[in-house]
mmCIF file of C-alpha atoms and ligand atoms in Angstrom:
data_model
loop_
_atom_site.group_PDB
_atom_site.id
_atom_site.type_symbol
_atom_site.label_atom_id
_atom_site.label_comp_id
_atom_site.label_asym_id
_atom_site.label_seq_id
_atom_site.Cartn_x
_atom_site.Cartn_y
_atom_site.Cartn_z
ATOM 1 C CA UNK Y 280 78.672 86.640 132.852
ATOM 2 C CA UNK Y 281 78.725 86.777 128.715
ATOM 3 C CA UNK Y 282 82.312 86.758 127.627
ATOM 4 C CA UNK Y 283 84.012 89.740 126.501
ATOM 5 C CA UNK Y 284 84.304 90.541 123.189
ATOM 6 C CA UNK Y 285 87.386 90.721 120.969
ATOM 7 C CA UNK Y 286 88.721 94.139 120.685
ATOM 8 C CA UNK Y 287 89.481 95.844 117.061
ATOM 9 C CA UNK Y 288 91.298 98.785 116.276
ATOM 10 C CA UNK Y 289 91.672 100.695 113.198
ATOM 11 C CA UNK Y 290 92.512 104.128 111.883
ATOM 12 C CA UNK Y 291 92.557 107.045 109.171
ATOM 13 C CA UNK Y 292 94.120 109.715 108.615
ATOM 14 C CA UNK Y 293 92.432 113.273 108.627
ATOM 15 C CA UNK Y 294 94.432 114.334 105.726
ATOM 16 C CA UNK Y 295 91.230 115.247 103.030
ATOM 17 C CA UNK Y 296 87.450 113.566 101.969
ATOM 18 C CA UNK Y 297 86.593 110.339 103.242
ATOM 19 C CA UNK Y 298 86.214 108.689 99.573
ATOM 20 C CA UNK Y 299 84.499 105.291 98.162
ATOM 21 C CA UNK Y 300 88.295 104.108 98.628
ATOM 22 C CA UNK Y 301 88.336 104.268 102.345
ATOM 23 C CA UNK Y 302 84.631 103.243 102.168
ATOM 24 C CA UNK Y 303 84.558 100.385 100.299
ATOM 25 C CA UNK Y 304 88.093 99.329 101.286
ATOM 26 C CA UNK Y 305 87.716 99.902 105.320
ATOM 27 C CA UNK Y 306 84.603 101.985 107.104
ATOM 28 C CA UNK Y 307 81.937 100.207 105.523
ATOM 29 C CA UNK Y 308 83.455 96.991 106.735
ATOM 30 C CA UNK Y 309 84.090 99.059 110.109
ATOM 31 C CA UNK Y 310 80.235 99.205 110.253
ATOM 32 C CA UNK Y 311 79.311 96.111 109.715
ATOM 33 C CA UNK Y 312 81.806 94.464 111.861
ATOM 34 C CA UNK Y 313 80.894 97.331 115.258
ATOM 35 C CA UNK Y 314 78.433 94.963 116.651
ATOM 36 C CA UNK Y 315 80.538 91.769 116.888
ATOM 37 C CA UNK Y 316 84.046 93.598 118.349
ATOM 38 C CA UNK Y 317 84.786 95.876 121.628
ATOM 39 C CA UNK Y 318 85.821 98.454 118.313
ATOM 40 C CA UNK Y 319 87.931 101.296 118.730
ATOM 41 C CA UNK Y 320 88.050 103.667 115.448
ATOM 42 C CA UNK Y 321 90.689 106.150 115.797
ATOM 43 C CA UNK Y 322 90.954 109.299 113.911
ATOM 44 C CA UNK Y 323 95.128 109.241 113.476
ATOM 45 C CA UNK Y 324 96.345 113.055 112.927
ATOM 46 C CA UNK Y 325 99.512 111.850 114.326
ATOM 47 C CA UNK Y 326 100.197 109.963 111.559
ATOM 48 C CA UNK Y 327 98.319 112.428 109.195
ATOM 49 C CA UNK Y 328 101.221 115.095 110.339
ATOM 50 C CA UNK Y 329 103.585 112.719 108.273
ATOM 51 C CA UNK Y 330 103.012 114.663 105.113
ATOM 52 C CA UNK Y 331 102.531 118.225 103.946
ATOM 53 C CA UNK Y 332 99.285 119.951 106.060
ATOM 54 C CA UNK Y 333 98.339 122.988 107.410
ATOM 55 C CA UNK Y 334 97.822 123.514 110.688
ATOM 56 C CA UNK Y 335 94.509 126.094 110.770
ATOM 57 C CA UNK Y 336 92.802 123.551 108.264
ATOM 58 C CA UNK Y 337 93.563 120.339 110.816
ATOM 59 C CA UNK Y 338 90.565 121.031 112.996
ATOM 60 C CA UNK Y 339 88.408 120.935 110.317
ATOM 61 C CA UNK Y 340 89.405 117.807 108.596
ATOM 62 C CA UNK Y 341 89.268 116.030 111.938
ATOM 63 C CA UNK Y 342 85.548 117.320 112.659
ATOM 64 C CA UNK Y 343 84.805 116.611 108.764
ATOM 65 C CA UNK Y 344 86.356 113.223 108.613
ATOM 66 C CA UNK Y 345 84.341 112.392 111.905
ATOM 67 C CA UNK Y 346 80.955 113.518 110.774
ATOM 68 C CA UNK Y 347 81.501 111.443 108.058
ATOM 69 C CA UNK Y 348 82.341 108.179 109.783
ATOM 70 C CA UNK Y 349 79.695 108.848 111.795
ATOM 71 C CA UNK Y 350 77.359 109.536 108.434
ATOM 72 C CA UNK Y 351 78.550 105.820 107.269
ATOM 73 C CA UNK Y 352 76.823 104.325 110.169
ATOM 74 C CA UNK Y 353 79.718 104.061 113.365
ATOM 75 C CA UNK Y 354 77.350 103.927 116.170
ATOM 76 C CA UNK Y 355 78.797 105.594 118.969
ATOM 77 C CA UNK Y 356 76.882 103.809 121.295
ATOM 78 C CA UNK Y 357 78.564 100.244 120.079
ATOM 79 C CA UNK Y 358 81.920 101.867 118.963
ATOM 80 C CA UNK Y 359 84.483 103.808 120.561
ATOM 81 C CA UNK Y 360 85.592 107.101 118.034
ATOM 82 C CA UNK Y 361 88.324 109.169 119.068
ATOM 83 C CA UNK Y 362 91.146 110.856 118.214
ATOM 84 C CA UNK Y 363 94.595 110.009 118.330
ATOM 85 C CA UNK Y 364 96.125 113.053 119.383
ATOM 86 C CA UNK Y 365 93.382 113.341 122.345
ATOM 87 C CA UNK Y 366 95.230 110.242 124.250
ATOM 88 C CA UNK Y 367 99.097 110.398 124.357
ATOM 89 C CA UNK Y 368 99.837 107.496 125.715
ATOM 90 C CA UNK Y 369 100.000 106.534 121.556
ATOM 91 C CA UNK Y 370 103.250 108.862 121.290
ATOM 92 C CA UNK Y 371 104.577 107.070 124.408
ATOM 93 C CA UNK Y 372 103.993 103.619 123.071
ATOM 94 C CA UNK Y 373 105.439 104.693 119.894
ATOM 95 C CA UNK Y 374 108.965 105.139 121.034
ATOM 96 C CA UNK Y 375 109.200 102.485 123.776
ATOM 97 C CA UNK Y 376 108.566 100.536 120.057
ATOM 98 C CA UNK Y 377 111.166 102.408 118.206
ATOM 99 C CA UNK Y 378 113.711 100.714 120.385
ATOM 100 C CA UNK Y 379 112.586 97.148 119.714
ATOM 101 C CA UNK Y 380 111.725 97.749 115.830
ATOM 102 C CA UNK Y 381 114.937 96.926 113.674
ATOM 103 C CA UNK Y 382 115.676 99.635 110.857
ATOM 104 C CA UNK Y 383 116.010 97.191 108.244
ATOM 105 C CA UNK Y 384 112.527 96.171 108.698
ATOM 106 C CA UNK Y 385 111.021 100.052 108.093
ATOM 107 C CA UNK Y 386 113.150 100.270 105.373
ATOM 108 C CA UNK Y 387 111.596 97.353 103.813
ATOM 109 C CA UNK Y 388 107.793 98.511 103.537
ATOM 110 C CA UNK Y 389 106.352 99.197 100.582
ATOM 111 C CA UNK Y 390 104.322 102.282 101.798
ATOM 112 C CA UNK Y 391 107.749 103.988 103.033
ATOM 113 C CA UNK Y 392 109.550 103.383 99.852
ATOM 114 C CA UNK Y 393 107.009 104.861 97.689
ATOM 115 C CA UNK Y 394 106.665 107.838 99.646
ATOM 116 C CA UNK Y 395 110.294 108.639 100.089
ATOM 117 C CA UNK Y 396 110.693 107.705 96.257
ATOM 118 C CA UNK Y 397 108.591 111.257 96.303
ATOM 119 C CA UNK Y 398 110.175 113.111 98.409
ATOM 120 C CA UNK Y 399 113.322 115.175 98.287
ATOM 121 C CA UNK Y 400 114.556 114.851 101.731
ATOM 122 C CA UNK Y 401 113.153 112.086 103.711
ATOM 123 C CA UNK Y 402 111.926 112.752 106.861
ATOM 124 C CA UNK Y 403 112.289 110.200 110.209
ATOM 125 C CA UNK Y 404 108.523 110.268 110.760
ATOM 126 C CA UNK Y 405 107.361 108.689 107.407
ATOM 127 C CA UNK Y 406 110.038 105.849 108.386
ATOM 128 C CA UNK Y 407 108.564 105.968 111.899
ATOM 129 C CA UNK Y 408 104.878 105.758 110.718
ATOM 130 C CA UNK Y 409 104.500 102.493 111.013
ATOM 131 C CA UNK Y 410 105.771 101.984 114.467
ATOM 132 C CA UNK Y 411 103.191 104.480 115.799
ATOM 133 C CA UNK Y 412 100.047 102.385 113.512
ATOM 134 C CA UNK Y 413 101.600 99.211 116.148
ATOM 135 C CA UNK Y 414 101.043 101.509 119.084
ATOM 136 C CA UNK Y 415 97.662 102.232 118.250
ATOM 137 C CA UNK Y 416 96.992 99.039 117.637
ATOM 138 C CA UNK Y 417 98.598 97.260 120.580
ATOM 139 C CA UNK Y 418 97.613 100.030 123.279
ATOM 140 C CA UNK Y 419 94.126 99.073 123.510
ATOM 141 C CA UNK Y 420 95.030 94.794 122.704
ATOM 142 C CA UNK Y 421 93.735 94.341 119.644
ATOM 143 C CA UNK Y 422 93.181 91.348 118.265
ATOM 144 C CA UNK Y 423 91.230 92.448 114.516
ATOM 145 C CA UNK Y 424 92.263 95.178 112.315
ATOM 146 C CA UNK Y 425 89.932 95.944 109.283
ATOM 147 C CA UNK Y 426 92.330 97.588 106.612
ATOM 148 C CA UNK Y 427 92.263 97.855 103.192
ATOM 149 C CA UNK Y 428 94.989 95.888 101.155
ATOM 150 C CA UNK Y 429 97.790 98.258 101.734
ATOM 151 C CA UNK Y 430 97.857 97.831 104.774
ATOM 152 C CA UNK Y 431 98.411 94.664 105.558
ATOM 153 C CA UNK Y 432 102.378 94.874 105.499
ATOM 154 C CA UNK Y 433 102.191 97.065 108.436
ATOM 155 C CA UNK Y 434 99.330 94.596 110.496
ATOM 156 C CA UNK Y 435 102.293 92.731 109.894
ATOM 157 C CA UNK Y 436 104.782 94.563 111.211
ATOM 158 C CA UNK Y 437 102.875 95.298 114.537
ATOM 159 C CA UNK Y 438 103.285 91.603 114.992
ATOM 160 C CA UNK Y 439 106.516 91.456 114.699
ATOM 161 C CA UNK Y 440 107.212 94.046 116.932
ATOM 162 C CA UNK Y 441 104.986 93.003 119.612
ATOM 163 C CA UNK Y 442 106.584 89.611 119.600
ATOM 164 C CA UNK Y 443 109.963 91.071 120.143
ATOM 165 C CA UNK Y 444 108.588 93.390 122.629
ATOM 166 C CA UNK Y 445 106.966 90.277 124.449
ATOM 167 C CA UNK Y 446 110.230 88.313 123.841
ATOM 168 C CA UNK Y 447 112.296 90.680 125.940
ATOM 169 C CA UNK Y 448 109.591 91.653 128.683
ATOM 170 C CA UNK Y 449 107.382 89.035 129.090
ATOM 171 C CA UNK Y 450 104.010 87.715 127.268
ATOM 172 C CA UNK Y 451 101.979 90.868 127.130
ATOM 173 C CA UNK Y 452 100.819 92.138 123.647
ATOM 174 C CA UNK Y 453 98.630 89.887 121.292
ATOM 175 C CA UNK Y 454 99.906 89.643 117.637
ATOM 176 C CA UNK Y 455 97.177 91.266 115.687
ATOM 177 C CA UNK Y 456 95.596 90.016 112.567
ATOM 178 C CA UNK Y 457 94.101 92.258 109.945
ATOM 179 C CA UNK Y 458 90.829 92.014 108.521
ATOM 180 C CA UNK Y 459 90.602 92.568 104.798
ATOM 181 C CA UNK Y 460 87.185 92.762 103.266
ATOM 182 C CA UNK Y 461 85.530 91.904 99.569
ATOM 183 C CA UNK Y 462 86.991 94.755 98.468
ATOM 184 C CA UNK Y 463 91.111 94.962 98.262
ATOM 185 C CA UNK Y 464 91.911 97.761 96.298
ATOM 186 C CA UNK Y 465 89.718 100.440 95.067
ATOM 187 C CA UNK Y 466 91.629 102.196 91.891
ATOM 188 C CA UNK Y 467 91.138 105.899 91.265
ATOM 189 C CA UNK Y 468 89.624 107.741 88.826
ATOM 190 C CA UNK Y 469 92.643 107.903 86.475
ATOM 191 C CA UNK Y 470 92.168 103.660 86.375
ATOM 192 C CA UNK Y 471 95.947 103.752 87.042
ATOM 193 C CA UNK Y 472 96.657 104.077 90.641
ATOM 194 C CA UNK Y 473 95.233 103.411 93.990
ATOM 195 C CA UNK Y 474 92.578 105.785 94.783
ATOM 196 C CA UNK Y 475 93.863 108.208 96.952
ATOM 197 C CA UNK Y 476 93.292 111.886 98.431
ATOM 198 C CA UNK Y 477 97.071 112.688 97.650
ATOM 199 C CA UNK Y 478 96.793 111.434 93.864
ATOM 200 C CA UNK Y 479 93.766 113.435 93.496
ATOM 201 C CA UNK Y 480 91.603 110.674 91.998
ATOM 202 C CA UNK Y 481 88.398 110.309 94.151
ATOM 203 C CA UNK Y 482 85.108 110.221 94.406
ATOM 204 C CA UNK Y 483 84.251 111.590 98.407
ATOM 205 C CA UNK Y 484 81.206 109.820 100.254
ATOM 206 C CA UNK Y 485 79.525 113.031 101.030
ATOM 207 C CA UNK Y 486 79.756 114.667 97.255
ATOM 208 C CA UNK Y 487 76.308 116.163 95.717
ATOM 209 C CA UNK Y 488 74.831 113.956 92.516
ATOM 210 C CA UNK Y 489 76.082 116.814 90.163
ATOM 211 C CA UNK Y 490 79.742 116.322 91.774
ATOM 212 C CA UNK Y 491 79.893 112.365 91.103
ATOM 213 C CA UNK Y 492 78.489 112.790 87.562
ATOM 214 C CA UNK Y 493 81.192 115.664 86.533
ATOM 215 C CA UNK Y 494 84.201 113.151 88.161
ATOM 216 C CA UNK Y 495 82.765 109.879 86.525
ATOM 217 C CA UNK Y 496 81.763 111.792 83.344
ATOM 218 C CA UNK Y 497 85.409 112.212 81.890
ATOM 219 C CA UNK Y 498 86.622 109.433 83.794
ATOM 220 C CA UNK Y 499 89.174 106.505 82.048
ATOM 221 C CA UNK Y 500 87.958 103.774 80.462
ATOM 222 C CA UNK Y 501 88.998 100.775 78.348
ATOM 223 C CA UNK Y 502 91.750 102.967 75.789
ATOM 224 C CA UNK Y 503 90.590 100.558 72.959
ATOM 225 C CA UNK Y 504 87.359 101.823 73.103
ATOM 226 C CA UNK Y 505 87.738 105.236 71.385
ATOM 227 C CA UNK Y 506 84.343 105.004 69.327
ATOM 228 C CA UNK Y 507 80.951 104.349 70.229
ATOM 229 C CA UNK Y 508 80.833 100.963 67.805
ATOM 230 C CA UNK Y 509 84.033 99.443 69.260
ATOM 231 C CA UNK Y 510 83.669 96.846 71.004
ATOM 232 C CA UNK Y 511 85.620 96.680 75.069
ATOM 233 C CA UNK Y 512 86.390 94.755 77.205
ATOM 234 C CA UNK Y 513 85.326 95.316 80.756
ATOM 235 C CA UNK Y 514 87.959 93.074 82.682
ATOM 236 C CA UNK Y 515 90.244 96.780 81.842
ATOM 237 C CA UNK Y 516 87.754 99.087 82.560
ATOM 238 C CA UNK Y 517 87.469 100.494 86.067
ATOM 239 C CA UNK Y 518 84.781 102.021 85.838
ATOM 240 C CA UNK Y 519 83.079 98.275 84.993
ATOM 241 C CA UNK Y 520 85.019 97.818 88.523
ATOM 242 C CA UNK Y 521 83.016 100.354 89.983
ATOM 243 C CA UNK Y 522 79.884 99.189 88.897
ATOM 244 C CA UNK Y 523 80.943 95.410 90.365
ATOM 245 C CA UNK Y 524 81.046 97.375 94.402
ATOM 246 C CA UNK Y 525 77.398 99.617 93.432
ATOM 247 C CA UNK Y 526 75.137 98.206 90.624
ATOM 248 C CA UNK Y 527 72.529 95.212 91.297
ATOM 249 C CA UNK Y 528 73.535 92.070 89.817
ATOM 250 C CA UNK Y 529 70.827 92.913 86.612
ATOM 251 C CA UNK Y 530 73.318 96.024 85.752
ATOM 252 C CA UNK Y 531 76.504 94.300 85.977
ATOM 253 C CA UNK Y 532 74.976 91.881 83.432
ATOM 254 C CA UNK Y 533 73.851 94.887 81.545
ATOM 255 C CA UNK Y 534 77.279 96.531 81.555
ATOM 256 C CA UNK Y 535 79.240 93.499 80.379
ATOM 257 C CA UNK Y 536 77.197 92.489 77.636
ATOM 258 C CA UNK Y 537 76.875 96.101 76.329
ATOM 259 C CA UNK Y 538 80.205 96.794 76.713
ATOM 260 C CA UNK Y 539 81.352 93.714 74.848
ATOM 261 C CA UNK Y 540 78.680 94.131 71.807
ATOM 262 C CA UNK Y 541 79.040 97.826 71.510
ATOM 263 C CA UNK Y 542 75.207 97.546 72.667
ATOM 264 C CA UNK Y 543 76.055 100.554 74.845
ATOM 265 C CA UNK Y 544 78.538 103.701 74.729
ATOM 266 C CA UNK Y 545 80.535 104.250 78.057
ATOM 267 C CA UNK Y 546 78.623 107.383 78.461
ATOM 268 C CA UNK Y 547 75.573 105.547 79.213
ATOM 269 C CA UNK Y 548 77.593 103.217 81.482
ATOM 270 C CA UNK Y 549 78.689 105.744 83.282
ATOM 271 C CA UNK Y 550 75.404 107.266 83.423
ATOM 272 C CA UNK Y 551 74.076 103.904 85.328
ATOM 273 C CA UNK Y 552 77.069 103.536 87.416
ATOM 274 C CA UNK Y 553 76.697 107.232 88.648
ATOM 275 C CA UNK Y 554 73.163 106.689 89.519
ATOM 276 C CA UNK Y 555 74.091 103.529 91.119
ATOM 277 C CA UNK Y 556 77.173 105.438 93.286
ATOM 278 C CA UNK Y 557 74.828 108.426 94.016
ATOM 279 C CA UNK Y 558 71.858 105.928 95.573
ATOM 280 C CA UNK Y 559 74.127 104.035 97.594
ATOM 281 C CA UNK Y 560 76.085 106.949 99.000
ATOM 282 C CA UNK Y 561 72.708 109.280 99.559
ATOM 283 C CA UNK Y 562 71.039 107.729 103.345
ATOM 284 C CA UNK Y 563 75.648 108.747 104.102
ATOM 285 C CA UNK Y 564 75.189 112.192 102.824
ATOM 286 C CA UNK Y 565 71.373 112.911 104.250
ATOM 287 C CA UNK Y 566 72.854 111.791 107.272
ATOM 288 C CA UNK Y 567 76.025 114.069 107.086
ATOM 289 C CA UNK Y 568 73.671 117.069 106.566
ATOM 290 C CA UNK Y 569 72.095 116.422 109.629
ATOM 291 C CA UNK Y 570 74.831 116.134 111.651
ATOM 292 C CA UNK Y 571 76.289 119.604 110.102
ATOM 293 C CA UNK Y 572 72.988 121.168 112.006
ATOM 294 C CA UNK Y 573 74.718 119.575 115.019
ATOM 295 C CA UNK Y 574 78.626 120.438 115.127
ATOM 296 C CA UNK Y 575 78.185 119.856 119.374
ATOM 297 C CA UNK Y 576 76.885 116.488 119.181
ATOM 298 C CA UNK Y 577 80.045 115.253 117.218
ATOM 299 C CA UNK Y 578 82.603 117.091 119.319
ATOM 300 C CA UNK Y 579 80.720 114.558 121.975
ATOM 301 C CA UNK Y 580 81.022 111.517 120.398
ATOM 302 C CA UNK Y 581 84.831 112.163 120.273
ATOM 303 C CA UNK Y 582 85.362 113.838 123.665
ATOM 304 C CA UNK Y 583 83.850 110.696 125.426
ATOM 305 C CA UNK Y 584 85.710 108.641 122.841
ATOM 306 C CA UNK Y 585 88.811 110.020 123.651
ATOM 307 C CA UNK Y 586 87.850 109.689 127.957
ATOM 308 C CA UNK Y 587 86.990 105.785 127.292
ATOM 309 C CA UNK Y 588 90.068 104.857 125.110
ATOM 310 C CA UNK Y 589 92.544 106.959 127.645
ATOM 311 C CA UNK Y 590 91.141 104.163 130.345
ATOM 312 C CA UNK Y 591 92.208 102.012 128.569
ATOM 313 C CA UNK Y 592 95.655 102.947 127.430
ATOM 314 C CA UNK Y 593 96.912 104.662 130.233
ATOM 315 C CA UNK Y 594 95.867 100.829 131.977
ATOM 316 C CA UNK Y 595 98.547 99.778 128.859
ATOM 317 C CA UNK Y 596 101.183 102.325 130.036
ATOM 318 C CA UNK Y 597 101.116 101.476 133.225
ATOM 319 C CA UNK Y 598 101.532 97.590 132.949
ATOM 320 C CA UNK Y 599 104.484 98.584 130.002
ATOM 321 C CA UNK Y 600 106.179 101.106 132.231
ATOM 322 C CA UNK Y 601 106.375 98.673 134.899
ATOM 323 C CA UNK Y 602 107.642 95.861 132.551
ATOM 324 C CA UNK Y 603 110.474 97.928 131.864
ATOM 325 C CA UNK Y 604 111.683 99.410 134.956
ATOM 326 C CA UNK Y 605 110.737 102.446 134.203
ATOM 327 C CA UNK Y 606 108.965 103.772 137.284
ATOM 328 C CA UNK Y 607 109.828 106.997 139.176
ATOM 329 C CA UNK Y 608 112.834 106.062 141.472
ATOM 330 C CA UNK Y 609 111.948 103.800 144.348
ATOM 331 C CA UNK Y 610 114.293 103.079 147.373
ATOM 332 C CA UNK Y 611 116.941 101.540 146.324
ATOM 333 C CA UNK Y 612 116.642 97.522 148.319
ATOM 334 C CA UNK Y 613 118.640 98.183 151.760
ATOM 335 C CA UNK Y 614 121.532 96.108 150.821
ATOM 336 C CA UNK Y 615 122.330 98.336 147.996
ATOM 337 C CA UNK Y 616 122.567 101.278 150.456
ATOM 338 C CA UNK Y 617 125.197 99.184 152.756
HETATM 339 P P1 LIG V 177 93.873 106.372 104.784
HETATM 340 O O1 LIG V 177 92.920 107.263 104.088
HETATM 341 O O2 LIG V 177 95.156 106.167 104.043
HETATM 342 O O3 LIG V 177 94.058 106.731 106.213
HETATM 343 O O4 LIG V 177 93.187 104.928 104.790
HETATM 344 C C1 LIG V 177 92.141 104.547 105.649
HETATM 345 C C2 LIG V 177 91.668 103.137 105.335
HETATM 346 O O5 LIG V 177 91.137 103.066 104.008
HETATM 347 C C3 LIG V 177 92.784 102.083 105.391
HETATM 348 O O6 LIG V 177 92.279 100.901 105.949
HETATM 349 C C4 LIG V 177 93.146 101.843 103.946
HETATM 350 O O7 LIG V 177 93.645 100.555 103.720
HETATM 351 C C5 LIG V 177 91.795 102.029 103.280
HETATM 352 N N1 LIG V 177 91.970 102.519 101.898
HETATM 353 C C6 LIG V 177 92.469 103.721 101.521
HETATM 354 N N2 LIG V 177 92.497 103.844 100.170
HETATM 355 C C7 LIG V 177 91.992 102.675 99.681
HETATM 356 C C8 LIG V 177 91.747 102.180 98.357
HETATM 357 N N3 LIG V 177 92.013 102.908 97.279
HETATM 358 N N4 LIG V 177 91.225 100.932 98.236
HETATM 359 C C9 LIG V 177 90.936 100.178 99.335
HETATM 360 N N5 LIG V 177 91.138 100.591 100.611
HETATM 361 C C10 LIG V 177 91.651 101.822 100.794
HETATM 362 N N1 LIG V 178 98.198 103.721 108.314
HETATM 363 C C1 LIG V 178 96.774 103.629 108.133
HETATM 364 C C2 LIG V 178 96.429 104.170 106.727
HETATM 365 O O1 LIG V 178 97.147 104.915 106.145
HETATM 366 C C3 LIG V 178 96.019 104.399 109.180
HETATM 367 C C4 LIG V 178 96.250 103.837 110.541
HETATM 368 C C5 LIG V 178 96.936 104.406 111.557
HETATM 369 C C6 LIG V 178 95.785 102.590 111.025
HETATM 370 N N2 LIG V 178 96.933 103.627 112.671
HETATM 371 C C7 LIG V 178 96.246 102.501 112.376
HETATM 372 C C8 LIG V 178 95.054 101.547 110.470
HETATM 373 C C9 LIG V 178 95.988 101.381 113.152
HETATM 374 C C10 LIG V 178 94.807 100.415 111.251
HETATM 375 C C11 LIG V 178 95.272 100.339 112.584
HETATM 376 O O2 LIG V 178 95.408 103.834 106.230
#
């Protein structure tokens, strides 16, 4: 009999557009690496819940977010997509972790301290988050997580805490290692921060031509360069950055010489790089407008997600529940009774 393959698990959240952030950073490694992995690709809302959202537009981002993964090529016929709300055995997972996870350690990650730095009263669950991401990832035994950069700390993390969970209840969990691409860090728009739907700096996968231009149009480029004759320097542009994940190898050449000789203006850069975006991203959106025509057949791919990934964690459960002692009573042994 061939030999199993190596599971994977990964997420996002349903919180706004899939953009060339999550694409370049995660699903279009996701993609690529379905056919070699037993892949799970979850759809977190749980997590998603950690931060400001409205409840009527939730359905909608979850549908949207999976016609889009499913526009970037998953295959649900080599993948499993679901969604994380669909199997609850995450939740459960979750806090049997919270009890093995020190504080100290949530306090430390990077992602919690720059979101509490930005919010007035800090709420339990964006200290929690990362606890539930080792759930996820430990309910179903992954071994590979593909993440972007940011991520890492908590891949981390979830081996941490399934060491001490193993530690205290026996060999169980594997310690996870995550899977970063080419492509670390994809900045935003503004060329100052991580691109990101809650900055408000992003290009989205399934955006029309005319959408991309206007975004990459006024976009940030090398400050010194304020006049068409001034020479930049592309190493500060991100746009230049840009054009190093979509142009051919003849553009990039094109870009960097121009851009150090004047030889070009930015507009025209931008021009190329937009084209080059726009070509790369358009088999994604022709796809995506096919699969608006059919709404059922998505709802499908994640209702039989969601029935293959609950056989597997409620399996998980089980085998942790037992672990633990914490079964519905059973007869006390008779000696007790005497
Ligand atoms: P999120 O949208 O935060 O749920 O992220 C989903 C996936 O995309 C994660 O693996 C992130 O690491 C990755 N990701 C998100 N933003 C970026 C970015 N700007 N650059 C690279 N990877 C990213
Ligand atoms: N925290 C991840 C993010 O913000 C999303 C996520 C949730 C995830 N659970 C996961 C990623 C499990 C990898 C594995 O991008």
């Amino acid at each position: 009999m061939a030999k199993p393959k190596p599971r994977m698990f990964s997420g996002i959240q349903p919180s706004g557009e899939l953009h060339i952030g999550n694409y370049l950073g995660a699903v279009k490694n996701w993609v690529a690496l379905q056919h070699q992995y037993d892949a799970f690709f979850c759809i977190v809302d749980l997590h998603a819940i950690t931060q400001p959202f409205e409840p009527e537009e939730m359905p909608q981002q979850i549908f949207d977010l999976a016609l889009g993964l499913l526009a970037a090529g998953l295959d649900p016929s080599k993948c499993t997509i679901f969604v994380q709300s669909d199997v609850p055995e995450h939740s459960e997972l979750a806090w049997v972790f919270t009890t093995v996870t020190p504080l100290g350690e949530l306090k430390r990650m990077t992602q919690f301290k720059d979101k509490s730095s930005r919010q007035e009263s800090v709420l339990a669950g964006i200290l929690n988050y990362p606890i539930l991401q080792a759930a996820d990832i430990l309910l179903y035994h992954a071994e590979a997580v593909p993440v972007g950069e940011d991520q890492v700390q908590h891949i981390e993390l979830t081996r941490q805490i399934a060491n001490k969970w193993n530690g205290r209840f026996g060999e169980y969990f594997p310690e996870p290692q995550a899977v970063v691409g080419k492509v670390r860090r994809v900045l935003g728009l503004d060329g100052q921060a991580k691109m990101s739907k809650s900055i408000g700096n992003t290009i989205g996968v399934l955006e029309s031509p005319d959408e991309i231009w206007e975004k990459l149009r006024p976009a940030i480029t090398d400050p010194q360069r304020k006049r068409r004759n001034d020479p930049g320097n592309p190493n500060v542009c991100n746009l230049f950055a840009l054009h190093r994940h979509f142009s051919s190898e003849e553009d990039i050449a094109w870009a960097d010489e121009g851009c150090r000789t004047a030889g070009i203006g930015c507009i025209e850069c931008k021009r190329r790089l937009s084209e080059n975006i726009i070509e790369e991203l358009r088999p994604i959106r022709e796809r995506a407008l096919e699969l608006q025509q059919r709404p059922e057949y998505v709802i499908e791919v994640l209702r039989s997600g969601a029935e293959r990934a609950s056989a597997v964690a409620v399996d998980t459960i089980s085998e942790v529940r037992r672990r633990m002692g914490l079964h519905s009573a059973t007869a006390p042994a008779k000696s007790e009774v005497e």
